[in-house]
Short mmCIF file of C-alpha atoms in Angstrom, two decimals:
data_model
loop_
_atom_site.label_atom_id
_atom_site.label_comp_id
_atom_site.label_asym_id
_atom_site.label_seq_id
_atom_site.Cartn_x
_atom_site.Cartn_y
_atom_site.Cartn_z
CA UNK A 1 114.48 69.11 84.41
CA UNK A 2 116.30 68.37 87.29
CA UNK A 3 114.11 68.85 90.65
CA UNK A 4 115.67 69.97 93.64
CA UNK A 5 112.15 69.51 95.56
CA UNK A 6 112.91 65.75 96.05
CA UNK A 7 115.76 65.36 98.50
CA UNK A 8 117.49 62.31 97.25
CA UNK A 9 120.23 61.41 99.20
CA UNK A 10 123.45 59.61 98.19
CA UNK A 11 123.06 57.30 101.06
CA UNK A 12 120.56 55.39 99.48
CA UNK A 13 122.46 55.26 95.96
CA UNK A 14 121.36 51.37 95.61
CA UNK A 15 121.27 48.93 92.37
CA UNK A 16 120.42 46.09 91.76
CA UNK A 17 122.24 43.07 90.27
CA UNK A 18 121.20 43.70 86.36
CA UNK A 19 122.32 47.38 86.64
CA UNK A 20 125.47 46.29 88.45
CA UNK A 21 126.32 44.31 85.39
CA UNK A 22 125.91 47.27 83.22
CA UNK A 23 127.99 49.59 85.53
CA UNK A 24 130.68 46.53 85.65
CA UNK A 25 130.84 46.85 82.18
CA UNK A 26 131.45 50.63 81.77
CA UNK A 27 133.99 49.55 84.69
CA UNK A 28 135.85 46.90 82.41
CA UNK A 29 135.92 49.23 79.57
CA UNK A 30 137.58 52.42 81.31
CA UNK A 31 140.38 50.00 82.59
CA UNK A 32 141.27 48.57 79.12
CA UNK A 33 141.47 52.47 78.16
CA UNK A 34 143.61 53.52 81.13
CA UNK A 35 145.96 50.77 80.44
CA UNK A 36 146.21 50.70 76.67
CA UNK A 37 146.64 54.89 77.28
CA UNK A 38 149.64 53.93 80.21
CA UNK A 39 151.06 51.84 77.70
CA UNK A 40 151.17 54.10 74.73
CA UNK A 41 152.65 56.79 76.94
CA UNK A 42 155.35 54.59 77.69
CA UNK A 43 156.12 53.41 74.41
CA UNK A 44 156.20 57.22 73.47
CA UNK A 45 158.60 57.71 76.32
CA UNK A 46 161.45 54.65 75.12
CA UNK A 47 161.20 55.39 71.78
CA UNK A 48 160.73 59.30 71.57
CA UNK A 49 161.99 60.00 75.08
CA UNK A 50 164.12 62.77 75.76
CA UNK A 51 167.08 61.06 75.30
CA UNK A 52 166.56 60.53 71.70
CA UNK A 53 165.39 63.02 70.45
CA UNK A 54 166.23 66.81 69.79
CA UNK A 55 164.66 68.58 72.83
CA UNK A 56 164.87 72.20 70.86
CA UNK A 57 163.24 71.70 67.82
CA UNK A 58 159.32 70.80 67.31
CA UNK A 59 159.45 67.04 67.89
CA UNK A 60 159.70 66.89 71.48
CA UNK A 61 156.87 69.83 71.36
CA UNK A 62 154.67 67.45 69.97
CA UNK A 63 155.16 64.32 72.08
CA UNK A 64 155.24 66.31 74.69
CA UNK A 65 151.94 67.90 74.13
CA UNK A 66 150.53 64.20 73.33
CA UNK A 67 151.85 63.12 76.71
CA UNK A 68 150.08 66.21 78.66
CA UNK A 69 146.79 65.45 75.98
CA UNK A 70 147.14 61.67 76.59
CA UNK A 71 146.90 62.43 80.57
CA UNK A 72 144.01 64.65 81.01
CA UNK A 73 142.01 62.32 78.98
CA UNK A 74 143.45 59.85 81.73
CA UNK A 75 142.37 61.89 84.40
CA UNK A 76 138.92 62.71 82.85
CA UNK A 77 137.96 59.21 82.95
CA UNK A 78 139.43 58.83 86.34
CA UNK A 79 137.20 61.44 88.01
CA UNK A 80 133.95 61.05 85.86
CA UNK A 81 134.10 57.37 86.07
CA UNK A 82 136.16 55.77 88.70
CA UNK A 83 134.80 59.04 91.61
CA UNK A 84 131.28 58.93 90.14
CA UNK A 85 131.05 62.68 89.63
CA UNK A 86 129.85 62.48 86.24
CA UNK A 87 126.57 60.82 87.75
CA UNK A 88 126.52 63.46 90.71
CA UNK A 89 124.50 66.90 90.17
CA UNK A 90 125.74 69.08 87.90
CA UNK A 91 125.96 72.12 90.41
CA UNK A 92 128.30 69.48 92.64
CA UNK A 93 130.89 68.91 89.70
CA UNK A 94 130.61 72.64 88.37
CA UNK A 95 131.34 73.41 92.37
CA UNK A 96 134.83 70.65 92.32
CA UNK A 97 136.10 71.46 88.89
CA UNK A 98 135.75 74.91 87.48
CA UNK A 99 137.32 77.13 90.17
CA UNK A 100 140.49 74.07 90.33
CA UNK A 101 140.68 74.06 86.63
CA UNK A 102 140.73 78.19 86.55
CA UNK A 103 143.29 78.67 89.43
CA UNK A 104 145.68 75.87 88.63
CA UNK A 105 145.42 76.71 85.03
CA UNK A 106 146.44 80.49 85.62
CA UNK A 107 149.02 79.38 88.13
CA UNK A 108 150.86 77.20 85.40
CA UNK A 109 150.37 79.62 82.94
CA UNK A 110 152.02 82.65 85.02
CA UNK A 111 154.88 80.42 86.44
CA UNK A 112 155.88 79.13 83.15
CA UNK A 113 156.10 82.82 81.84
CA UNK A 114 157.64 83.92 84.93
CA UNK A 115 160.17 81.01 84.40
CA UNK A 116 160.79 82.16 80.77
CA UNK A 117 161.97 85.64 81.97
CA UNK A 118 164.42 83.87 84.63
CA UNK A 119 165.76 81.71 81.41
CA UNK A 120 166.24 84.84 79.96
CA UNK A 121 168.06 87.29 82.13
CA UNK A 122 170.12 84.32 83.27
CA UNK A 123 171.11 82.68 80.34
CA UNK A 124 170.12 85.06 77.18
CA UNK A 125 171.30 88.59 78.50
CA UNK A 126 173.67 87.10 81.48
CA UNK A 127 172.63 89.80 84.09
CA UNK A 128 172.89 87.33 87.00
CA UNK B 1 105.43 69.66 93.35
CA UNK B 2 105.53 70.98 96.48
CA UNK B 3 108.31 69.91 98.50
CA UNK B 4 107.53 66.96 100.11
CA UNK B 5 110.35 63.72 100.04
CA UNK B 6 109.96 60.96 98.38
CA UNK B 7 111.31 59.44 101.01
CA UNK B 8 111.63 60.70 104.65
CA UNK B 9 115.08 60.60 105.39
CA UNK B 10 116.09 60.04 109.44
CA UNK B 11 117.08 63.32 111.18
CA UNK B 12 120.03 62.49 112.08
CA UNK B 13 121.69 62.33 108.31
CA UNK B 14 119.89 66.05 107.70
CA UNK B 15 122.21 68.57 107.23
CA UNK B 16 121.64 72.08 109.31
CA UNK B 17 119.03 73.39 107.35
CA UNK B 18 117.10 70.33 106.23
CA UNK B 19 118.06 69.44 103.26
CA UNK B 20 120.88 68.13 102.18
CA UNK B 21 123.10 70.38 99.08
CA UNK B 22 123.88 68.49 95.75
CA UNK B 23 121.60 65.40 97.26
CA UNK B 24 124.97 63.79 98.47
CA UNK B 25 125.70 63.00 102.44
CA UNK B 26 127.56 65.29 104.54
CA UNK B 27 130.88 63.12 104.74
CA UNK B 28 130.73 62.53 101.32
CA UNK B 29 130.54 66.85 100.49
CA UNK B 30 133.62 67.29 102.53
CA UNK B 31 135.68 64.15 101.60
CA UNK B 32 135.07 66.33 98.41
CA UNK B 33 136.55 69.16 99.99
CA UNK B 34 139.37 67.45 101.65
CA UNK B 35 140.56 66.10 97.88
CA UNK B 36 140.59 69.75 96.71
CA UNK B 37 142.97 71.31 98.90
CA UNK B 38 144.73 68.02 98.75
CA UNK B 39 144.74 68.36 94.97
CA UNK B 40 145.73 72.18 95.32
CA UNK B 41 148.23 70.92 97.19
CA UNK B 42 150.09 68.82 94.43
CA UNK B 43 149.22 71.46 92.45
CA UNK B 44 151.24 73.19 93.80
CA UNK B 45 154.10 70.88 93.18
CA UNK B 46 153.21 69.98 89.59
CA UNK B 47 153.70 73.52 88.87
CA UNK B 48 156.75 74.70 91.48
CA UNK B 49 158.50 71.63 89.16
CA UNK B 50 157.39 72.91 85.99
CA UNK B 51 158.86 76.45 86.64
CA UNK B 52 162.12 74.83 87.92
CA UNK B 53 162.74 73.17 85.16
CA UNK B 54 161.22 75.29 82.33
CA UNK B 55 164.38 77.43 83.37
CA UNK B 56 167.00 74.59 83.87
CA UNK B 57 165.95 72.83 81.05
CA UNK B 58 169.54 72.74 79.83
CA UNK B 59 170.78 71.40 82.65
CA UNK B 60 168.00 69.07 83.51
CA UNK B 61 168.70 65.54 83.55
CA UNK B 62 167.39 62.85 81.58
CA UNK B 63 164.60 60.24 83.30
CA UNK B 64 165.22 57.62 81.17
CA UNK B 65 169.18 57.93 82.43
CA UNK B 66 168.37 57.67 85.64
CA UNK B 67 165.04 55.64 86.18
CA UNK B 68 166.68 52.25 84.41
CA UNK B 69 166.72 49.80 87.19
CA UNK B 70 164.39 46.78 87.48
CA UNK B 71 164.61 45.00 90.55
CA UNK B 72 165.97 41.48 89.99
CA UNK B 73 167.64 42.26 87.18
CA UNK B 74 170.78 44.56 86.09
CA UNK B 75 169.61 44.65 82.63
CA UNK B 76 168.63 48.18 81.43
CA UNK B 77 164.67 48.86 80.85
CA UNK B 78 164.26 52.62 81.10
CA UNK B 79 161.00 53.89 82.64
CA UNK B 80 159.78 50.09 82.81
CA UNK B 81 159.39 49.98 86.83
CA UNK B 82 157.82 53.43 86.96
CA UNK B 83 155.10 51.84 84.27
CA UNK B 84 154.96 48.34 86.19
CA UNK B 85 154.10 50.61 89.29
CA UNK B 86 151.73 53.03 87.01
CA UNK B 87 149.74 50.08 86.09
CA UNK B 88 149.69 48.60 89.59
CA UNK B 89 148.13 51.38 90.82
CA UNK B 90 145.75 51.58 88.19
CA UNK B 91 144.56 47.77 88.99
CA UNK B 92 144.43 48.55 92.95
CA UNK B 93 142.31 51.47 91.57
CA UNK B 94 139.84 49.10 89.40
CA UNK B 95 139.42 46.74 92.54
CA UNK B 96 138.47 50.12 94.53
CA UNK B 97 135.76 50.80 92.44
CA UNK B 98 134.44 47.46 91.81
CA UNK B 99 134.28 47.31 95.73
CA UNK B 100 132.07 50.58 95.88
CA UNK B 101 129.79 49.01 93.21
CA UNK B 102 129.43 45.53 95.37
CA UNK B 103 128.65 47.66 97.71
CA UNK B 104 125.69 49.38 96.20
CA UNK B 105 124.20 45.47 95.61
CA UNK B 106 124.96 45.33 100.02
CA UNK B 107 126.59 41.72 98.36
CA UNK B 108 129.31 41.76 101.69
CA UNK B 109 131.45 38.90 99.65
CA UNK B 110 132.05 41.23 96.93
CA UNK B 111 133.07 44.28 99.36
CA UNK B 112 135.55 42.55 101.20
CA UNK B 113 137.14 40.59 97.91
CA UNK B 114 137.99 43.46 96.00
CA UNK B 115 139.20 45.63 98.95
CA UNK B 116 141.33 43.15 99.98
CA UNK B 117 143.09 43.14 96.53
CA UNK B 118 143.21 46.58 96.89
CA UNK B 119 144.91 46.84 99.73
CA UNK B 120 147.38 44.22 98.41
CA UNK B 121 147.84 46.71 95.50
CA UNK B 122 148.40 49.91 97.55
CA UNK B 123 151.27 47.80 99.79
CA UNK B 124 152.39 46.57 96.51
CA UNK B 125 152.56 49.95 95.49
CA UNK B 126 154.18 51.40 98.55
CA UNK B 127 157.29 48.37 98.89
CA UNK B 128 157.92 49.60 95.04
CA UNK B 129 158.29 53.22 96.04
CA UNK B 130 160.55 52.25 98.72
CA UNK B 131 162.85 50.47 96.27
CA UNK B 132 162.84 53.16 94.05
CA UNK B 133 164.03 55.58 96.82
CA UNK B 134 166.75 53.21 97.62
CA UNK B 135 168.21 53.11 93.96
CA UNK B 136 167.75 56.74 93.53
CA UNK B 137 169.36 57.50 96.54
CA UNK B 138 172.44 55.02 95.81
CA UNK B 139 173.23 57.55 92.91
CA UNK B 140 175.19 56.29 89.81
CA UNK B 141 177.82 53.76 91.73
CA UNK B 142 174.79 52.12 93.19
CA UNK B 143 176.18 51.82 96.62
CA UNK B 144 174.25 53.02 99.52
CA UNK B 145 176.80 54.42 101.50
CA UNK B 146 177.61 58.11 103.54
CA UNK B 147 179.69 59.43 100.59
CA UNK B 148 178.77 62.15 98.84
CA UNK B 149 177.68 60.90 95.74
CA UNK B 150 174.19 59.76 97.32
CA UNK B 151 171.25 61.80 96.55
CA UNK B 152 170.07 63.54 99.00
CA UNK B 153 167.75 66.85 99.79
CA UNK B 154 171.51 68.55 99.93
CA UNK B 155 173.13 66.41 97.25
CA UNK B 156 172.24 65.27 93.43
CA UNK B 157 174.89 63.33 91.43
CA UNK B 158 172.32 63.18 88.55
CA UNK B 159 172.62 67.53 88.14
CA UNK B 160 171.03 70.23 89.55
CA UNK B 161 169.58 69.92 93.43
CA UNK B 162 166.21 70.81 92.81
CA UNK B 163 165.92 67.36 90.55
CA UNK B 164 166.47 65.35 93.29
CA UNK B 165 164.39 67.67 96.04
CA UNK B 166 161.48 67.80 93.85
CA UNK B 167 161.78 63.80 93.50
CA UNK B 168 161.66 63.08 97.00
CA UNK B 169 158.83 66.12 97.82
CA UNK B 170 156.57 65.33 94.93
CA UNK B 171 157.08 61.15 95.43
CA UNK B 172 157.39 61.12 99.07
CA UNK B 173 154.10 63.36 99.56
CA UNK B 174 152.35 60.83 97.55
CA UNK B 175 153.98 58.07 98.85
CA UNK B 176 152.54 59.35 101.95
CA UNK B 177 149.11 59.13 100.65
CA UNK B 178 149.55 55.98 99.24
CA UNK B 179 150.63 54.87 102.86
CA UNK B 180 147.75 56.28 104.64
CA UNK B 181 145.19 55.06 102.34
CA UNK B 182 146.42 51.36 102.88
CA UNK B 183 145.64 51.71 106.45
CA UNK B 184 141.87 53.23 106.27
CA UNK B 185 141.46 50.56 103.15
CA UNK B 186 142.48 48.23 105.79
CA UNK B 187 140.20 49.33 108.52
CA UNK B 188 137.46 49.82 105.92
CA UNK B 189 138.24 46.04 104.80
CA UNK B 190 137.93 44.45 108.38
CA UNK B 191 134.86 46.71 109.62
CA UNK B 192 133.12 45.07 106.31
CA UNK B 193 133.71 41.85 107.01
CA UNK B 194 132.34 42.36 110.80
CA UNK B 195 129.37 43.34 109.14
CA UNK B 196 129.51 46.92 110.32
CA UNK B 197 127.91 48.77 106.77
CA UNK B 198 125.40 45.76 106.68
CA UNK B 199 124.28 47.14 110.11
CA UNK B 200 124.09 50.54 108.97
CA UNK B 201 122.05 49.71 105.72
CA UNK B 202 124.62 51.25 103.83
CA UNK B 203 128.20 50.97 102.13
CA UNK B 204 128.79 54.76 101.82
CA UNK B 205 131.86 54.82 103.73
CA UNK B 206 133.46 51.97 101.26
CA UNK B 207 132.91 55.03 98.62
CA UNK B 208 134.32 57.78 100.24
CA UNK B 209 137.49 56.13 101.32
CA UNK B 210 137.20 54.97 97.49
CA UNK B 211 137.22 58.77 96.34
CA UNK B 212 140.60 58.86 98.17
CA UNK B 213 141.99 56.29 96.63
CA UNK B 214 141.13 57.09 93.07
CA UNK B 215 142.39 60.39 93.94
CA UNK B 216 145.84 58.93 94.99
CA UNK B 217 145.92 56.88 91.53
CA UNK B 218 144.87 60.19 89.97
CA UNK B 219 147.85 61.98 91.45
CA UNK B 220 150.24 59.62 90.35
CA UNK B 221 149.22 59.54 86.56
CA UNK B 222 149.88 63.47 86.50
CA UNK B 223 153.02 62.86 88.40
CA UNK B 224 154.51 59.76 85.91
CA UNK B 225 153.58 62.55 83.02
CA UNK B 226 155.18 65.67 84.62
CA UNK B 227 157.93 64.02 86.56
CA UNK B 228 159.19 60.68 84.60
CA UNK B 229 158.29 61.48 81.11
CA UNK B 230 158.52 64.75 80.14
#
């Protein structure tokens, strides 16, 4: 259990030269994965891209889907890794992530249904 | 179990009350808070585009149509600069991080190596942007000139306006960033090689200017997804 007794403070977050290596590593390893992921994504995007491709039917629901999948993975090792808050307290991250994920989440959600309607009146009925 | 430290920790780095919330340092809690609104910000973007063009999808135009140059070269390579750039960023983004971990060891040599690459990998960064502004805004003809086929914040010759607003908004915002975080990498970079962290017994301030710049790199991967490739 975590004891919030002992103030630890992240000013004296210090290591020494074998747990550098180890953290170097984990480094190493997360940029091989960014990269490999930045390359698939653009491989996707030449061969599958929009302009290829038939942008009504399922296919570009998929790879687009894999590209929005492929990025929050990207992103997930970005801030766990690269901004340390996977090896902050858990209360910090919980405090950073769940009310951003909640409100930009909803906000997405209700523009993109809000944006369906426009489509709609404007091009499906013709009211405007 | 009582609470007593482990360590006593000097006054002056107390917060208010004593203690000091989630065990992390005061600048480091609200650099935290800074990168929210920051990312509520783009936010904000990211999903202002994504209604735009959920209902212009018709009319929207194609990336890989427009986004073709390569500078050097007239060949065509669709999305290929974009990815050089991507990647760039990514690297600059590495260096940042392998900076804040020298700095944990206090090895000086270390900090000021890998910040120095990564401010050669944000201005790297920042000269591509600019290039990519200028062929954008040359439009189709690739002339830079006052007709009225340039693309502007009142005129798109690749299709509808908000394309080309959006592109200069969502890119020139981060650009921005991008800009801005040279420069404090850059005063970060020369107060470490004065010797100024070694001084204060600590490299915390190479790690929060580090959480900005991983934050600028992770803007930009959400931006290549939502702007160039889908």
């Amino acid at each position: 259990m975590e004891r919030d007794d002992i103030i630890e403070y992240s000013l004296d977050t210090h290591h020494d030269e074998e747990a550098g290596k180890k953290i170097r590593k984990k480094i190493y390893f997360v940029t091989v994965l960014l990269s490999v992921v930045t390359a698939i994504e653009v491989a996707m995007g030449i061969i599958w891209g929009k302009a290829h491709i038939d942008v009504d039917g399922m296919g570009w629901l998929t790879i687009k889907s894999i590209f929005i999948i492929l990025t929050l993975l990207k992103a997930g090792y970005i801030v766990m890794v690269f901004m340390h808050l996977g090896d902050e307290r858990k209360s910090l991250r919980n405090v950073i992530l769940i009310p951003y994920v909640l409100f930009i989440g909803y906000l997405f959600f209700i523009l993109l249904v809000e944006s369906s309607f426009i489509f709609y009146v404007k091009d499906v009925i013709g009211w405007v | 179990m009582a609470g007593e430290a482990t360590k006593a920790i000097d006054q002056a780095e107390l917060w208010g009350g004593g203690r000091s919330p989630f065990s992390v340092s005061y600048g480091k809690m609200m650099m935290w808070f800074f990168l929210i609104s920051d990312a509520l910000t783009f936010g904000g973007f990211l999903s202002a585009l994504a209604f735009a063009r959920h209902h212009l999808e018709d009319a929207w135009p194609v990336t890989e149509n427009i986004f073709f140059h390569f500078p050097l070269t007239h060949a065509h390579l669709p999305l290929l600069y974009v990815a050089l750039m991507t990647f760039i960023l990514i690297i600059s983004s590495v260096t940042m991080v392998l900076a804040v971990e020298a700095g944990h060891r206090m090895d000086r040599k270390g900090v000021v190596k890998w910040m120095a690459f990564t401010v050669l990998g944000g201005a790297i960064f920042v000269g591509s942007q600019a290039w990519e502004w200028m062929t954008f805004i040359a439009g189709p003809d690739g002339l830079l000139s006052t007709s009225a086929d340039n693309a502007s914040l009142t005129s798109n010759p690749y299709g509808p306006q908000l394309y080309a607003d959006f592109f200069f908004f969502i890119t020139g915002f981060h650009g921005t960033h991008v800009l801005s975080g040279v420069v404090i990498n850059l005063i970060v970079l020369i107060r470490s090689m004065q010797g100024w962290y070694d001084e204060r017994g600590h490299y915390e301030m190479v790690e929060k200017v580090g959480l900005y710049w991983h934050f600028i790199d992770l803007v930009w991967v959400f931006v290549f997804t939502f702007f160039y490739l889908i």
